[in-house]
């Protein structure tokens, strides 16, 4: 069974840092691009960042560029999101999502989602 | 920037058919595939349509997707509505400058 399991969320003060992880299982992790998508309380979905299957290409939304870093460890089947200089507006549930295409290139369409991890930025 | 616009909410009775629209702001919505995601209250999104009209395994054929180039819009149609279909539905596509774009979401009420 294909599964994605996020972890690492929590309460952090403005200006602080947090590292999210997404453990993948049930598929050949390195063959698929992966993304982080967030959802602020009561709001819609917002794409945050993506990384190609090899990890050689990364993509960011303007709202997080320069503050967040996406990475992956294909030997551990794990996706990461390093979040620095956190702001109140970064408060959201963060989902990892798998591209449906096995090309390993980022196509920006998802077939599997994790259950999410909550990040709260507040003093 | 490219945007996708959805109605805020729709409602219909069990057993009926409902269509949710998703209109592109510029260019041709047919230029890139459209996906549709279902999100039940308190749950993560799940994919119900990908590549405009393809259903992942396990998604019933009551769900269908289409593209109308004349109105620059995509549609999700759910037939034989069930109470379990009550959820938020998001359309999504790709844009070369901002990469992934989601519609604002449509709340479907089945009453």
XYZ file of N, CA and C in Angstrom, chain B:
333
model
N -0.878 36.567 -12.763
C -0.699 35.140 -12.550
C -1.969 34.387 -12.903
N -1.752 33.178 -13.371
C -2.867 32.307 -13.723
C -3.669 31.931 -12.490
N -4.992 31.996 -12.570
C -5.855 31.638 -11.443
C -6.980 30.723 -11.925
N -7.474 29.918 -10.993
C -8.615 29.049 -11.238
C -9.742 29.476 -10.312
N -10.918 29.702 -10.864
C -12.052 30.201 -10.089
C -13.143 29.139 -10.016
N -13.556 28.831 -8.784
C -14.628 27.869 -8.548
C -15.770 28.552 -7.804
N -16.991 28.026 -7.951
C -18.079 28.541 -7.110
C -17.799 28.200 -5.656
N -18.212 29.084 -4.758
C -17.933 28.864 -3.338
C -18.648 27.630 -2.811
N -19.889 27.426 -3.265
C -20.653 26.291 -2.765
C -21.703 25.849 -3.783
N -22.060 24.588 -3.716
C -23.165 24.027 -4.496
C -23.889 23.041 -3.597
N -25.140 22.816 -3.891
C -25.904 21.837 -3.133
C -26.850 21.092 -4.059
N -27.121 19.867 -3.711
C -28.026 19.032 -4.505
C -28.516 17.893 -3.631
N -29.567 17.247 -4.102
C -30.190 16.171 -3.336
C -29.557 14.823 -3.646
N -29.629 13.894 -2.722
C -29.116 12.537 -2.978
C -29.759 11.939 -4.227
N -28.920 11.243 -5.008
C -29.406 10.603 -6.224
C -29.342 11.493 -7.455
N -29.213 12.779 -7.261
C -29.141 13.722 -8.379
C -27.713 13.845 -8.905
N -27.562 14.691 -9.910
C -26.268 14.961 -10.519
C -25.885 16.413 -10.284
N -24.602 16.633 -9.948
C -24.120 17.996 -9.733
C -22.845 18.192 -10.547
N -22.670 19.409 -11.033
C -21.453 19.759 -11.768
C -20.791 20.953 -11.112
N -19.488 20.843 -10.867
C -18.695 21.913 -10.280
C -17.756 22.451 -11.349
N -17.777 23.754 -11.550
C -16.964 24.355 -12.596
C -15.662 24.917 -12.045
N -14.704 25.095 -12.943
C -13.376 25.605 -12.600
C -12.900 26.391 -13.819
N -12.895 27.723 -13.712
C -12.618 28.568 -14.863
C -11.223 29.169 -14.793
N -10.483 29.048 -15.876
C -9.145 29.610 -15.944
C -9.178 31.102 -16.231
N -8.250 31.841 -15.649
C -8.248 33.305 -15.768
C -7.665 33.795 -17.076
N -6.775 33.026 -17.670
C -6.119 33.474 -18.894
C -5.573 32.271 -19.633
N -5.150 32.503 -20.852
C -4.613 31.406 -21.635
C -5.657 30.350 -21.891
N -5.207 29.148 -22.160
C -6.112 28.043 -22.426
C -6.004 27.000 -21.326
N -7.120 26.729 -20.675
C -7.110 25.730 -19.612
C -6.772 24.355 -20.168
N -6.952 24.187 -21.464
C -6.649 22.903 -22.091
C -5.153 22.692 -22.297
N -4.356 23.719 -22.040
C -2.915 23.613 -22.260
C -2.226 22.719 -21.246
N -2.805 22.611 -20.066
C -2.237 21.760 -19.016
C -3.364 20.946 -18.384
N -3.017 19.768 -17.921
C -4.017 18.902 -17.323
C -4.623 19.533 -16.070
N -5.891 19.175 -15.835
C -6.605 19.601 -14.628
C -6.861 18.386 -13.754
N -6.651 18.554 -12.477
C -6.933 17.516 -11.489
C -8.046 18.015 -10.556
N -8.702 17.070 -9.921
C -9.733 17.381 -8.934
C -9.463 16.578 -7.670
N -9.552 17.261 -6.535
C -9.303 16.634 -5.241
C -10.532 16.801 -4.352
N -10.831 15.748 -3.614
C -11.926 15.757 -2.650
C -11.323 15.844 -1.245
N -11.901 16.702 -0.413
C -11.440 16.788 0.975
C -12.644 16.778 1.906
N -12.835 15.662 2.569
C -13.901 15.565 3.564
C -13.475 16.298 4.830
N -14.437 16.734 5.631
C -14.096 17.498 6.853
C -13.130 16.734 7.742
N -12.065 17.414 8.143
C -11.083 16.834 9.051
C -10.141 15.837 8.432
N -10.188 15.681 7.112
C -9.340 14.691 6.437
C -8.419 15.332 5.410
N -7.424 14.568 4.999
C -6.526 15.025 3.945
C -7.227 14.946 2.584
N -6.750 15.692 1.614
C -7.324 15.576 0.261
C -7.069 14.186 -0.327
N -7.958 13.783 -1.230
C -7.738 12.597 -2.048
C -8.025 12.973 -3.498
N -7.412 12.266 -4.409
C -7.557 12.570 -5.828
C -8.743 11.814 -6.401
N -9.645 12.534 -7.071
C -10.777 11.868 -7.711
C -10.683 11.904 -9.244
N -9.958 12.906 -9.789
C -9.754 12.986 -11.226
C -8.337 13.509 -11.475
N -7.620 12.915 -12.435
C -6.338 13.453 -12.866
C -6.314 13.471 -14.396
N -5.421 14.239 -14.967
C -5.329 14.367 -16.435
C -6.703 14.640 -17.049
N -7.384 15.616 -16.517
C -8.683 16.115 -17.013
C -9.855 15.170 -16.741
N -9.671 13.868 -17.027
C -10.831 12.975 -16.989
C -10.517 11.539 -16.586
N -9.339 11.328 -16.001
C -8.954 9.985 -15.588
C -9.248 9.764 -14.100
N -9.802 8.591 -13.792
C -10.111 8.278 -12.405
C -9.069 7.326 -11.829
N -8.529 7.668 -10.664
C -7.621 6.703 -9.997
C -8.409 5.446 -9.640
N -7.685 4.360 -9.483
C -8.358 3.124 -9.090
C -9.028 3.327 -7.745
N -10.237 2.814 -7.638
C -10.990 2.938 -6.401
C -11.975 4.088 -6.393
N -11.845 5.009 -7.328
C -12.797 6.112 -7.425
C -13.973 5.644 -8.301
N -15.194 5.725 -7.801
C -16.347 5.216 -8.579
C -16.568 6.008 -9.857
N -17.174 5.339 -10.832
C -17.398 5.996 -12.122
C -18.526 7.027 -12.065
N -19.056 7.276 -10.886
C -20.003 8.386 -10.703
C -19.282 9.737 -10.825
N -17.952 9.699 -10.707
C -17.138 10.905 -10.821
C -16.565 10.993 -12.236
N -16.742 12.143 -12.885
C -16.172 12.322 -14.212
C -15.693 13.758 -14.372
N -14.673 13.930 -15.219
C -14.123 15.246 -15.471
C -14.143 15.569 -16.943
N -14.210 16.860 -17.247
C -14.226 17.287 -18.640
C -13.630 18.673 -18.773
N -13.298 19.016 -20.030
C -12.756 20.332 -20.352
C -13.638 20.963 -21.419
N -13.938 22.243 -21.270
C -14.680 23.003 -22.277
C -13.821 24.187 -22.695
N -13.167 24.053 -23.832
C -12.256 25.105 -24.281
C -13.000 26.407 -24.591
N -14.251 26.304 -25.031
C -14.988 27.513 -25.404
C -15.222 28.445 -24.217
N -15.351 27.856 -23.032
C -15.541 28.668 -21.823
C -14.285 28.684 -20.949
N -13.218 28.084 -21.456
C -11.954 27.997 -20.726
C -12.158 27.434 -19.319
N -12.924 26.381 -19.246
C -13.236 25.835 -17.931
C -13.159 24.319 -17.915
N -12.953 23.808 -16.726
C -13.009 22.379 -16.457
C -14.212 22.123 -15.567
N -14.704 20.907 -15.609
C -15.870 20.566 -14.793
C -15.682 19.197 -14.144
N -16.187 19.096 -12.931
C -16.283 17.824 -12.237
C -17.768 17.515 -12.090
N -18.174 16.374 -12.596
C -19.566 15.959 -12.499
C -19.674 14.727 -11.618
N -20.576 14.795 -10.665
C -20.828 13.662 -9.770
C -22.285 13.259 -9.950
N -22.506 12.039 -10.388
C -23.860 11.553 -10.599
C -24.263 10.620 -9.469
N -25.550 10.384 -9.328
C -26.035 9.504 -8.274
C -25.513 9.916 -6.912
N -25.666 11.191 -6.588
C -25.076 11.744 -5.372
C -25.405 10.925 -4.129
N -24.392 10.781 -3.289
C -24.537 10.122 -1.997
C -24.130 11.096 -0.898
N -24.635 10.877 0.287
C -24.295 11.779 1.390
C -22.790 11.779 1.654
N -22.136 10.667 1.359
C -20.692 10.574 1.579
C -19.893 11.451 0.611
N -20.561 11.963 -0.442
C -19.873 12.852 -1.389
C -19.766 14.271 -0.851
N -20.440 14.542 0.261
C -20.390 15.882 0.850
C -18.954 16.168 1.294
N -18.379 17.212 0.699
C -16.962 17.511 0.909
C -16.621 18.819 0.212
N -15.372 19.258 0.398
C -14.823 20.344 -0.395
C -14.108 19.738 -1.600
N -14.267 20.382 -2.756
C -13.624 19.910 -3.979
C -12.749 21.022 -4.552
N -11.511 20.655 -4.887
C -10.546 21.617 -5.410
C -10.097 21.194 -6.808
N -10.127 22.131 -7.746
C -9.488 21.870 -9.020
C -8.036 22.357 -8.925
N -7.193 21.844 -9.804
C -5.772 22.190 -9.754
C -5.177 22.001 -11.141
N -4.257 22.896 -11.498
C -3.553 22.745 -12.753
C -2.125 23.262 -12.587
N -1.438 23.318 -13.690
C -0.025 23.688 -13.688
C 0.162 24.962 -14.494
N 1.051 25.833 -14.030
C 1.376 27.052 -14.750
C 2.889 27.186 -14.794
N 3.440 27.539 -15.931
C 4.896 27.522 -16.097
C 5.615 28.529 -15.205
N 4.899 29.568 -14.749
C 5.570 30.589 -13.934
C 5.371 30.381 -12.439
N 4.224 29.917 -12.045
C 3.960 29.718 -10.614
C 3.781 28.243 -10.270
N 3.994 27.400 -11.285
C 3.998 25.955 -11.137
C 2.611 25.384 -10.843
N 2.244 25.247 -9.570
C 0.984 24.595 -9.234
C -0.037 25.637 -8.787
N -1.234 25.580 -9.347
C -2.294 26.495 -8.933
C -3.526 25.692 -8.553
N -4.126 26.044 -7.438
C -5.368 25.437 -6.975
C -6.510 26.439 -7.120
N -7.696 25.943 -7.409
C -8.885 26.761 -7.280
C -9.182 26.979 -5.801
N -10.084 27.900 -5.522
C -10.380 28.236 -4.139
C -11.198 27.195 -3.384
N -11.714 26.216 -4.119
C -12.490 25.157 -3.476
C -13.980 25.401 -3.529
N -14.727 24.322 -3.652
C -16.192 24.370 -3.673
C -16.733 23.425 -2.617
N -17.571 23.953 -1.755
C -18.195 23.121 -0.730
C -19.460 22.497 -1.303
N -19.464 21.173 -1.389
C -20.635 20.445 -1.874
C -21.458 19.973 -0.692
N -22.724 20.383 -0.677
C -23.673 19.922 0.334
C -24.675 18.994 -0.321
N -24.844 17.835 0.244
C -25.814 16.858 -0.267
C -26.951 16.776 0.749
N -28.093 17.337 0.372
C -29.197 17.413 1.341
C -30.498 16.914 0.760
